[in-house]
Coordinates of C-alpha atoms and ligand atoms in Angstrom, one line a residue:
X1 CA 83.4 -108.2 -26.9
X2 CA 84.4 -105.3 -25.5
X3 CA 87.3 -104.3 -23.5
X4 CA 86.3 -101.3 -21.0
X5 CA 88.9 -99.8 -18.9
X6 CA 88.0 -98.7 -15.5
X7 CA 89.8 -95.8 -14.2
X8 CA 89.1 -94.9 -10.3
X9 CA 91.3 -92.6 -8.3
X10 CA 94.5 -94.4 -9.0
X11 CA 93.3 -97.9 -9.8
X12 CA 92.8 -99.1 -12.9
X13 CA 91.7 -102.6 -13.9
X14 CA 89.7 -103.8 -17.3
X15 CA 86.4 -105.8 -18.1
X16 CA 85.0 -107.9 -21.0
X17 CA 81.3 -107.3 -22.2
X18 CA 79.4 -108.1 -25.0
X19 CA 77.5 -104.3 -25.1
X20 CA 74.0 -105.8 -24.5
X21 CA 74.2 -104.3 -21.6
X22 CA 74.1 -100.8 -19.9
X23 CA 77.1 -99.1 -18.7
X24 CA 75.0 -99.1 -15.4
X25 CA 74.3 -102.8 -15.2
X26 CA 77.9 -103.1 -16.4
X27 CA 79.6 -101.8 -13.4
X28 CA 76.3 -103.1 -10.6
X29 CA 77.2 -106.8 -12.0
X30 CA 81.3 -105.2 -10.9
X31 CA 79.8 -104.6 -7.8
X32 CA 80.6 -100.6 -8.5
X33 CA 78.3 -99.1 -7.1
X34 CA 76.8 -95.7 -9.0
X35 CA 74.6 -93.3 -7.7
X36 CA 71.2 -94.1 -9.5
X37 CA 68.3 -92.1 -7.7
X38 CA 65.6 -93.4 -10.2
X39 CA 66.8 -96.7 -11.0
X40 CA 67.6 -96.8 -13.9
X41 CA 65.4 -95.4 -16.2
X42 CA 67.0 -92.3 -17.8
X43 CA 64.9 -90.0 -15.3
X44 CA 67.2 -88.4 -12.7
X45 CA 70.2 -88.0 -14.6
X46 CA 72.2 -88.6 -11.9
X47 CA 74.5 -91.5 -13.2
X48 CA 77.1 -89.5 -15.2
X49 CA 80.7 -91.1 -15.5
X50 CA 83.2 -90.1 -17.6
X51 CA 84.0 -92.3 -20.6
X52 CA 87.2 -90.9 -22.3
X53 CA 86.7 -89.4 -25.6
X54 CA 82.6 -89.3 -25.6
X55 CA 82.8 -87.1 -21.9
X56 CA 79.8 -87.6 -19.4
X57 CA 77.3 -90.0 -20.4
X58 CA 74.3 -91.8 -18.1
X59 CA 75.7 -94.6 -17.6
X60 CA 71.7 -95.7 -17.7
X61 CA 71.4 -94.9 -21.5
X62 CA 74.8 -95.7 -22.7
X63 CA 75.7 -99.1 -24.2
X64 CA 79.5 -99.6 -24.9
X65 CA 80.0 -100.2 -29.1
X66 CA 82.9 -100.8 -28.3
X67 CA 86.4 -100.8 -26.9
X68 CA 85.5 -97.5 -24.1
X69 CA 87.5 -96.1 -20.9
X70 CA 85.6 -95.2 -18.4
X71 CA 86.6 -92.5 -15.2
X72 CA 84.6 -93.7 -12.3
X73 CA 82.6 -91.0 -9.5
X74 CA 85.1 -90.8 -6.5
X75 CA 83.1 -92.7 -3.9
X76 CA 81.2 -91.5 -1.4
X77 CA 81.2 -91.6 2.4
X78 CA 78.1 -91.9 4.0
X79 CA 77.8 -88.8 7.0
X80 CA 78.3 -89.7 10.5
X81 CA 74.8 -89.3 12.2
X82 CA 75.4 -91.0 15.4
X83 CA 76.0 -89.5 18.5
X84 CA 73.4 -89.8 21.7
X85 CA 71.7 -86.4 22.1
X86 CA 69.8 -85.3 25.8
X87 CA 66.0 -86.2 24.3
X88 CA 67.4 -90.5 24.1
X89 CA 67.6 -92.2 27.0
X90 CA 70.6 -93.7 27.7
X91 CA 69.9 -97.7 29.9
X92 CA 72.3 -99.1 31.7
X93 CA 73.6 -102.5 30.4
X94 CA 71.3 -105.4 32.1
X95 CA 70.9 -108.2 29.8
X96 CA 70.3 -112.0 30.8
X97 CA 72.0 -113.7 27.8
X98 CA 74.8 -115.9 27.9
X99 CA 78.0 -114.9 26.5
X100 CA 79.4 -117.3 24.0
X101 CA 82.9 -115.4 24.7
X102 CA 84.2 -113.2 27.2
X103 CA 84.5 -110.4 24.4
X104 CA 81.3 -111.0 22.2
X105 CA 80.3 -108.4 20.8
X106 CA 77.1 -107.3 19.5
X107 CA 76.3 -105.0 16.8
X108 CA 73.0 -102.7 16.9
X109 CA 72.2 -101.1 13.2
X110 CA 70.1 -98.3 11.6
X111 CA 69.3 -100.2 8.4
X112 CA 68.1 -96.4 6.9
X113 CA 67.4 -96.6 2.7
X114 CA 70.0 -94.3 1.9
X115 CA 72.9 -95.0 4.7
X116 CA 73.2 -97.5 7.0
X117 CA 74.9 -96.8 10.7
X118 CA 76.4 -99.8 12.6
X119 CA 77.0 -99.7 16.5
X120 CA 79.2 -102.3 17.7
X121 CA 78.9 -103.1 21.2
X122 CA 81.3 -105.0 23.6
X123 CA 78.0 -106.8 25.8
X124 CA 80.4 -108.2 28.4
X125 CA 80.6 -104.3 29.6
X126 CA 77.6 -102.6 26.8
X127 CA 80.8 -100.5 25.7
X128 CA 80.4 -99.1 22.5
X129 CA 83.4 -99.8 20.8
X130 CA 83.2 -98.9 17.2
X131 CA 80.5 -96.7 15.2
X132 CA 80.7 -96.9 11.5
X133 CA 78.1 -96.1 8.6
X134 CA 78.3 -96.4 4.8
X135 CA 76.0 -95.9 2.1
X136 CA 72.9 -98.6 1.4
X137 CA 74.6 -99.7 -1.4
X138 CA 71.2 -100.5 -2.8
X139 CA 71.1 -96.8 -3.7
X140 CA 72.6 -97.6 -7.1
X141 CA 68.8 -98.9 -7.3
X142 CA 67.0 -96.5 -6.9
X143 CA 66.8 -94.1 -3.9
X144 CA 63.6 -94.6 -2.2
X145 CA 61.7 -97.8 -1.2
X146 CA 59.1 -97.8 -3.8
X147 CA 62.3 -97.6 -7.2
X148 CA 63.6 -101.2 -5.2
X149 CA 60.5 -102.6 -4.9
X150 CA 60.1 -102.3 -8.8
X151 CA 63.3 -103.6 -9.3
X152 CA 62.2 -106.7 -7.5
X153 CA 59.0 -106.9 -9.7
X154 CA 60.3 -105.7 -12.9
X155 CA 64.3 -108.1 -12.5
X156 CA 63.8 -112.0 -12.1
X157 CA 66.3 -112.2 -9.4
X158 CA 66.1 -108.8 -8.3
X159 CA 65.4 -109.6 -3.9
X160 CA 67.9 -111.3 -3.9
X161 CA 70.1 -109.8 -5.6
X162 CA 69.3 -106.6 -2.9
X163 CA 69.4 -109.0 -0.1
X164 CA 72.9 -110.0 -0.9
X165 CA 74.6 -106.5 -2.1
X166 CA 73.0 -105.6 1.4
X167 CA 74.2 -108.4 2.9
X168 CA 77.4 -108.3 2.0
X169 CA 77.8 -104.8 2.4
X170 CA 76.5 -105.6 6.7
X171 CA 79.4 -108.5 6.4
X172 CA 82.5 -106.4 4.9
X173 CA 81.6 -104.0 8.0
X174 CA 81.9 -107.1 10.0
X175 CA 84.8 -108.3 9.1
X176 CA 86.8 -104.9 9.0
X177 CA 85.3 -104.8 12.9
X178 CA 87.2 -107.8 13.8
X179 CA 90.6 -108.1 11.9
X180 CA 90.9 -104.1 13.6
X181 CA 89.9 -106.0 17.0
X182 CA 92.2 -109.1 16.6
X183 CA 89.0 -110.8 17.4
X184 CA 87.9 -113.9 16.2
X185 CA 85.7 -114.7 12.7
X186 CA 82.8 -115.4 14.8
X187 CA 83.0 -112.6 17.6
X188 CA 79.3 -111.3 16.8
X189 CA 77.4 -112.8 18.9
X190 CA 74.4 -111.0 18.4
X191 CA 72.5 -108.1 15.8
X192 CA 69.9 -105.6 16.4
X193 CA 68.3 -104.1 13.1
X194 CA 65.7 -101.3 13.0
X195 CA 65.1 -99.5 9.7
X196 CA 61.9 -99.4 7.2
X197 CA 59.5 -101.9 6.6
X198 CA 60.8 -102.3 2.9
X199 CA 63.8 -102.8 4.6
X200 CA 64.0 -105.5 6.7
X201 CA 61.6 -106.7 4.1
X202 CA 64.5 -107.2 1.8
X203 CA 67.0 -108.4 4.5
X204 CA 65.5 -111.2 5.2
X205 CA 64.2 -112.1 1.6
X206 CA 60.9 -111.7 2.1
X207 CA 59.0 -110.3 -1.6
X208 CA 58.3 -106.5 -0.6
X209 CA 56.2 -106.1 -3.5
X210 CA 53.1 -106.3 -1.8
X211 CA 53.6 -103.0 0.2
X212 CA 53.5 -100.9 -2.9
X213 CA 50.3 -103.0 -4.2
X214 CA 46.6 -101.7 -2.3
X215 CA 46.1 -103.0 0.9
X216 CA 49.8 -102.7 1.5
X217 CA 50.0 -105.6 3.5
X218 CA 53.3 -106.8 4.8
X219 CA 54.5 -110.1 5.4
X220 CA 55.2 -109.0 9.0
X221 CA 55.1 -106.4 10.9
X222 CA 56.3 -108.7 14.2
X223 CA 59.4 -108.7 16.1
X224 CA 61.8 -111.3 14.0
X225 CA 64.9 -113.3 15.5
X226 CA 66.4 -115.7 13.0
X227 CA 69.1 -118.2 14.2
X228 CA 72.9 -117.1 12.5
X229 CA 72.3 -119.8 10.2
X230 CA 69.5 -118.4 8.6
X231 CA 70.7 -115.2 8.8
X232 CA 73.3 -115.0 5.5
X233 CA 74.9 -112.4 8.3
X234 CA 78.5 -113.6 9.8
X235 CA 77.6 -114.5 13.5
X236 CA 78.8 -116.5 15.7
X237 CA 76.8 -119.9 15.1
X238 CA 75.0 -119.9 17.8
X239 CA 74.8 -115.7 17.5
X240 CA 70.9 -114.4 16.4
X241 CA 69.5 -111.7 13.8
X242 CA 66.5 -109.7 15.8
X243 CA 64.6 -107.0 13.8
X244 CA 62.5 -104.7 15.5
X245 CA 58.8 -104.7 15.3
X246 CA 56.4 -102.6 12.5
X247 CA 53.8 -101.0 12.8
X248 CA 52.4 -101.0 9.4
X249 CA 54.2 -101.3 6.0
X250 CA 54.7 -97.4 6.2
X251 CA 55.8 -97.4 9.3
X252 CA 58.9 -99.3 10.4
X253 CA 60.9 -100.0 13.8
X254 CA 63.1 -97.1 13.2
X255 CA 59.8 -95.2 14.3
X256 CA 59.0 -97.4 16.6
X257 CA 62.5 -98.1 18.4
X258 CA 63.0 -93.7 18.3
X259 CA 59.5 -93.4 20.0
X260 CA 61.1 -95.8 22.3
X261 CA 64.2 -94.0 23.0
X262 CA 62.9 -90.8 23.2
X263 CA 62.7 -89.3 27.0
X264 CA 60.6 -86.7 26.9
X265 CA 58.0 -86.2 30.2
X266 CA 55.2 -85.0 28.5
X267 CA 51.7 -85.5 27.1
X268 CA 51.6 -84.8 23.4
X269 CA 53.9 -84.6 21.0
X270 CA 55.4 -85.1 17.3
X271 CA 57.8 -87.2 16.0
X272 CA 58.7 -86.9 12.0
X273 CA 61.3 -88.4 10.3
X274 CA 61.1 -87.1 7.3
X275 CA 63.7 -89.3 4.9
X276 CA 62.3 -90.9 1.5
X277 CA 59.4 -91.4 2.8
X278 CA 57.5 -88.7 5.8
X279 CA 56.6 -91.3 8.9
X280 CA 55.6 -89.4 11.2
X281 CA 54.0 -89.7 14.9
X282 CA 51.6 -88.0 16.7
X283 CA 51.6 -89.4 21.1
X284 CA 48.8 -88.0 23.0
X285 CA 48.8 -89.3 26.1
X286 CA 48.9 -93.4 26.3
X287 CA 48.3 -93.1 22.2
X288 CA 49.6 -93.1 19.5
X289 CA 48.8 -92.1 16.3
X290 CA 50.8 -92.3 12.8
X291 CA 51.1 -92.4 9.5
X292 CA 53.6 -91.9 6.4
X293 CA 52.9 -89.6 3.3
X294 CA 54.3 -90.1 0.2
X295 CA 56.4 -87.5 0.2
X296 CA 59.2 -89.2 -2.0
X297 CA 63.1 -88.7 -1.5
X298 CA 63.2 -84.7 -2.6
X299 CA 64.5 -83.7 1.0
X300 CA 67.0 -86.7 0.3
X301 CA 68.6 -84.6 -2.4
X302 CA 66.5 -87.1 -5.3
X303 CA 64.6 -86.2 -7.7
X304 CA 65.6 -82.8 -8.6
X305 CA 67.9 -80.9 -11.2
X306 CA 71.9 -80.9 -9.1
X307 CA 70.0 -83.0 -5.8
X308 CA 72.1 -85.3 -4.5
X309 CA 72.2 -86.4 -0.5
X310 CA 73.8 -84.7 2.2
X311 CA 78.1 -86.0 1.5
X312 CA 81.1 -84.4 0.9
X313 CA 80.3 -81.5 -1.5
X314 CA 76.8 -81.4 -0.9
X315 CA 75.6 -77.3 -0.5
X316 CA 73.9 -78.1 3.1
X317 CA 73.0 -74.9 4.3
X318 CA 71.9 -71.0 2.3
X319 CA 71.8 -67.9 3.2
X320 CA 72.4 -66.0 0.0
X321 CA 74.6 -66.7 -3.3
X322 CA 77.3 -65.1 -1.6
X323 CA 76.9 -67.3 2.0
X324 CA 76.3 -70.9 1.7
X325 CA 78.0 -73.7 3.5
X326 CA 79.1 -76.6 1.7
X327 CA 79.6 -80.5 3.3
X328 CA 83.3 -81.4 3.7
X329 CA 84.1 -77.4 3.0
X330 CA 85.0 -78.0 -0.9
X331 CA 83.9 -76.8 -4.1
X332 CA 80.1 -77.5 -4.6
X333 CA 78.9 -80.2 -6.4
X334 CA 75.2 -80.3 -5.4
X335 CA 72.5 -79.6 -3.1
X336 CA 71.2 -81.5 -0.3
X337 CA 67.5 -81.4 1.0
X338 CA 68.3 -78.4 3.8
X339 CA 70.2 -77.0 0.9
X340 CA 67.5 -76.9 -0.7
X341 CA 64.6 -76.0 1.8
X342 CA 66.7 -72.7 2.3
X343 CA 67.3 -71.7 -1.1
X344 CA 63.4 -71.9 -1.4
X345 CA 62.8 -70.5 1.3
X346 CA 64.9 -67.2 0.3
X347 CA 63.8 -67.1 -3.1
X348 CA 60.1 -66.9 -1.7
X349 CA 61.8 -63.8 0.7
X350 CA 62.7 -62.1 -1.5
X351 CA 60.1 -62.3 -3.9
X352 CA 61.5 -64.1 -6.5
X353 CA 58.9 -67.0 -6.1
X354 CA 55.2 -66.1 -5.9
X355 CA 53.3 -67.9 -3.8
X356 CA 51.8 -70.5 -5.9
X357 CA 55.6 -71.2 -6.1
X358 CA 56.2 -70.1 -9.9
X359 CA 59.3 -68.7 -10.4
X360 CA 60.2 -66.2 -13.4
X361 CA 63.3 -68.1 -14.5
X362 CA 65.7 -71.3 -13.1
X363 CA 67.8 -69.9 -10.1
X364 CA 71.2 -70.9 -10.5
X365 CA 73.5 -71.3 -6.9
X366 CA 76.6 -72.0 -8.1
X367 CA 78.0 -72.3 -12.1
X368 CA 75.9 -76.1 -12.2
X369 CA 74.3 -76.1 -9.4
X370 CA 70.5 -75.0 -9.5
X371 CA 66.9 -74.5 -8.5
X372 CA 64.3 -75.0 -10.9
X373 CA 60.8 -74.9 -12.1
X374 CA 60.5 -78.3 -12.3
X375 CA 62.1 -78.5 -8.7
X376 CA 60.0 -76.2 -7.2
X377 CA 57.1 -78.6 -8.2
X378 CA 58.8 -81.9 -6.4
X379 CA 59.5 -79.5 -3.1
X380 CA 55.7 -78.7 -3.5
X381 CA 54.6 -82.4 -3.5
X382 CA 56.8 -83.0 -0.3
X383 CA 56.1 -80.3 1.5
X384 CA 52.6 -80.8 1.4
X385 CA 52.3 -84.1 1.9
X386 CA 54.6 -84.2 5.2
X387 CA 52.6 -81.1 6.6
X388 CA 49.2 -82.4 5.6
X389 CA 50.1 -85.9 7.3
X390 CA 50.8 -83.8 10.1
X391 CA 47.1 -81.8 10.0
X392 CA 45.4 -85.1 9.9
X393 CA 47.1 -86.6 12.9
X394 CA 46.0 -83.9 14.7
X395 CA 42.4 -84.4 13.1
X396 CA 42.1 -88.0 14.2
X397 CA 44.1 -87.5 17.8
X398 CA 41.7 -84.4 18.6
X399 CA 44.3 -82.2 19.2
X400 CA 45.5 -79.1 17.8
X401 CA 48.7 -77.1 17.7
X402 CA 48.5 -75.1 19.9
X403 CA 48.1 -77.9 22.5
X404 CA 51.4 -79.6 21.1
X405 CA 54.2 -79.3 23.8
X406 CA 57.0 -80.5 20.9
X407 CA 58.2 -81.4 17.2
X408 CA 61.1 -83.9 17.7
X409 CA 63.1 -84.2 14.4
X410 CA 64.8 -87.9 13.6
X411 CA 67.1 -88.6 11.2
X412 CA 69.6 -87.2 9.1
X413 CA 68.1 -84.6 7.5
X414 CA 66.2 -83.4 11.1
X415 CA 69.6 -82.4 12.2
X416 CA 71.1 -80.4 9.3
X417 CA 67.4 -78.7 8.9
X418 CA 67.5 -74.8 9.2
X419 CA 64.0 -74.8 11.3
X420 CA 62.8 -71.5 10.3
X421 CA 63.6 -72.0 6.9
X422 CA 61.7 -75.5 7.1
X423 CA 58.5 -73.3 8.5
X424 CA 59.0 -70.9 6.0
X425 CA 57.8 -73.1 3.1
X426 CA 55.6 -74.5 5.3
X427 CA 57.3 -78.2 5.6
X428 CA 57.0 -77.3 9.4
X429 CA 54.2 -75.5 11.9
X430 CA 54.8 -71.8 12.1
X431 CA 52.7 -73.0 15.6
X432 CA 55.9 -75.5 16.8
X433 CA 58.8 -73.2 15.5
X434 CA 60.1 -72.5 18.8
X435 CA 59.1 -76.3 20.3
X436 CA 61.0 -78.8 18.1
X437 CA 64.0 -80.3 18.0
X438 CA 66.0 -82.3 16.6
X439 CA 67.1 -86.1 18.0
X440 CA 69.9 -87.6 16.2
X441 CA 69.9 -90.6 14.9
X442 CA 67.0 -92.5 17.0
X443 CA 66.2 -95.1 15.0
X444 CA 70.0 -97.1 15.2
X445 CA 70.2 -95.0 19.4
X446 CA 66.6 -97.7 19.8
X447 CA 68.4 -100.5 18.4
X448 CA 71.4 -100.1 20.4
X449 CA 69.6 -99.6 23.7
X450 CA 67.5 -102.8 22.9
X451 CA 71.4 -104.9 22.5
X452 CA 72.1 -103.7 25.6
X453 CA 69.6 -103.8 27.7
X454 CA 66.1 -106.3 28.1
X455 CA 64.6 -103.1 29.8
X456 CA 64.8 -102.0 26.9
X457 CA 62.2 -104.5 24.8
X458 CA 59.4 -103.4 26.8
X459 CA 59.3 -100.0 25.6
X460 CA 59.7 -101.3 22.4
X461 CA 56.3 -103.2 23.9
X462 CA 54.4 -100.7 25.0
X463 CA 55.0 -98.6 21.7
X464 CA 53.4 -101.4 19.4
X465 CA 50.6 -101.7 21.6
X466 CA 49.8 -98.7 22.2
X467 CA 50.1 -97.2 18.2
X468 CA 47.3 -97.3 15.5
X469 CA 48.2 -96.5 12.2
X470 CA 46.2 -94.8 10.0
X471 CA 46.6 -95.4 6.3
X472 CA 46.5 -91.9 4.0
X473 CA 45.1 -92.9 0.9
X474 CA 41.9 -94.0 2.5
X475 CA 41.7 -90.6 4.6
X476 CA 38.7 -88.6 4.2
X477 CA 40.5 -85.2 4.0
X478 CA 43.4 -85.5 3.2
X479 CA 43.4 -84.4 -0.1
X480 CA 41.6 -81.6 0.8
X481 CA 44.6 -81.2 2.7
X482 CA 47.0 -81.8 0.3
X483 CA 45.5 -79.4 -2.1
X484 CA 45.0 -76.9 0.3
X485 CA 48.7 -77.2 1.9
X486 CA 50.7 -76.6 -1.8
X487 CA 51.4 -73.1 -2.0
X488 CA 54.6 -71.0 -0.1
X489 CA 52.3 -68.6 2.2
X490 CA 53.1 -66.2 4.3
Ligands
FES1 S1 68.8 -91.2 -15.3 FE1 70.1 -92.7 -15.2 S2 69.9 -93.6 -13.3 FE2 68.9 -91.6 -13.0

């Protein structure tokens, strides 16, 4: 039996271990969330912790063989991306539900793979009382949905564990909100959640494994309504948990809620959430064509040598080696998706990378933060997957770029991204450069409108009825498009 002294900021704690588990597993079991994009497979190099006297080690590859002292990295704060934008509709509060308390509250949640945003609403008035955001604790088990599904496949009890840490993190926010409001323990009457199909499966305890295997059949796509007693969430005993409907295994209710809440008097437009999975929709009048690309989590900063999510310390914008912006104005510790897109565009513009993506040497942005050849390959795969997905949607809808009136970018990256750079690297179409707009957290705002107004439920139903899903792995043109869009053309 060995002793592990854990130091986190000014706090210390001692735990015991027998040495058969990796340090990552030990820390997870003790409820310390270590960022582990590859899910503990020793590939991403991100789960670094400091061992006194030994220096930095990968927690997933380190098996304590004696007493040690571990200095844990500072906890990262999720960046709130929660505000209503002009592109999203705001419904007047109108709901016929019977209130179970004069000051009953509701929670509208955008359940993201990386971050979770929660809007607490006073149900009688429809007023937003608080907005919270935090890292999805499952990031300690992998950056993207595929690594979370693998964890469920490879570990007996894996699904239960991922479900438990997720519901516990939501309940923790509920508790802190209720104590701030000096409200009773069970004053949250209704919770509405929008998220990708995998996140919703794990939240509700459904086996997500079929989502990773052809023919990619979800256990459910329809709206789910659970009574409080079946939800694991801290709700009023007569309250309910509602998850919004999905379209397919990889086009989730985050896209459905986003499409339903868009307020745009247009006929033909694209809606794109790059995130970890490149979900997209093409609206053509009354028809909606949707698909999802296996873009991987590169634009979320995972899988890249110096990549990180858009958190404090991330280089989020890069104009030149002497002009870049770091989130929180602190010393940079890594680079997030928008910074990577800017940097790759700069390399191409300055002839330091050729059209095939070849660089002469790794590009150091700041001591210890670099873009490597392998990073560029990851970016090429991701950008080609997304651009090719857009091309296939256009083909199936019988439209061309000139006929599109706008491209709306949802989610965090959409907000940070520098559109000219995204166009320069071939992630977004040049034809839509001046018609591309960030809409903010449309999934969360959609869940919020569902909570506030019964009218919004009709809009959600319409999106589901109008949508058709195109499975890109079955599409005869996708492989060719994918190969053709790999290069960085001017
Ligand atoms: S290298 Fe340890 S989690 Fe990826």
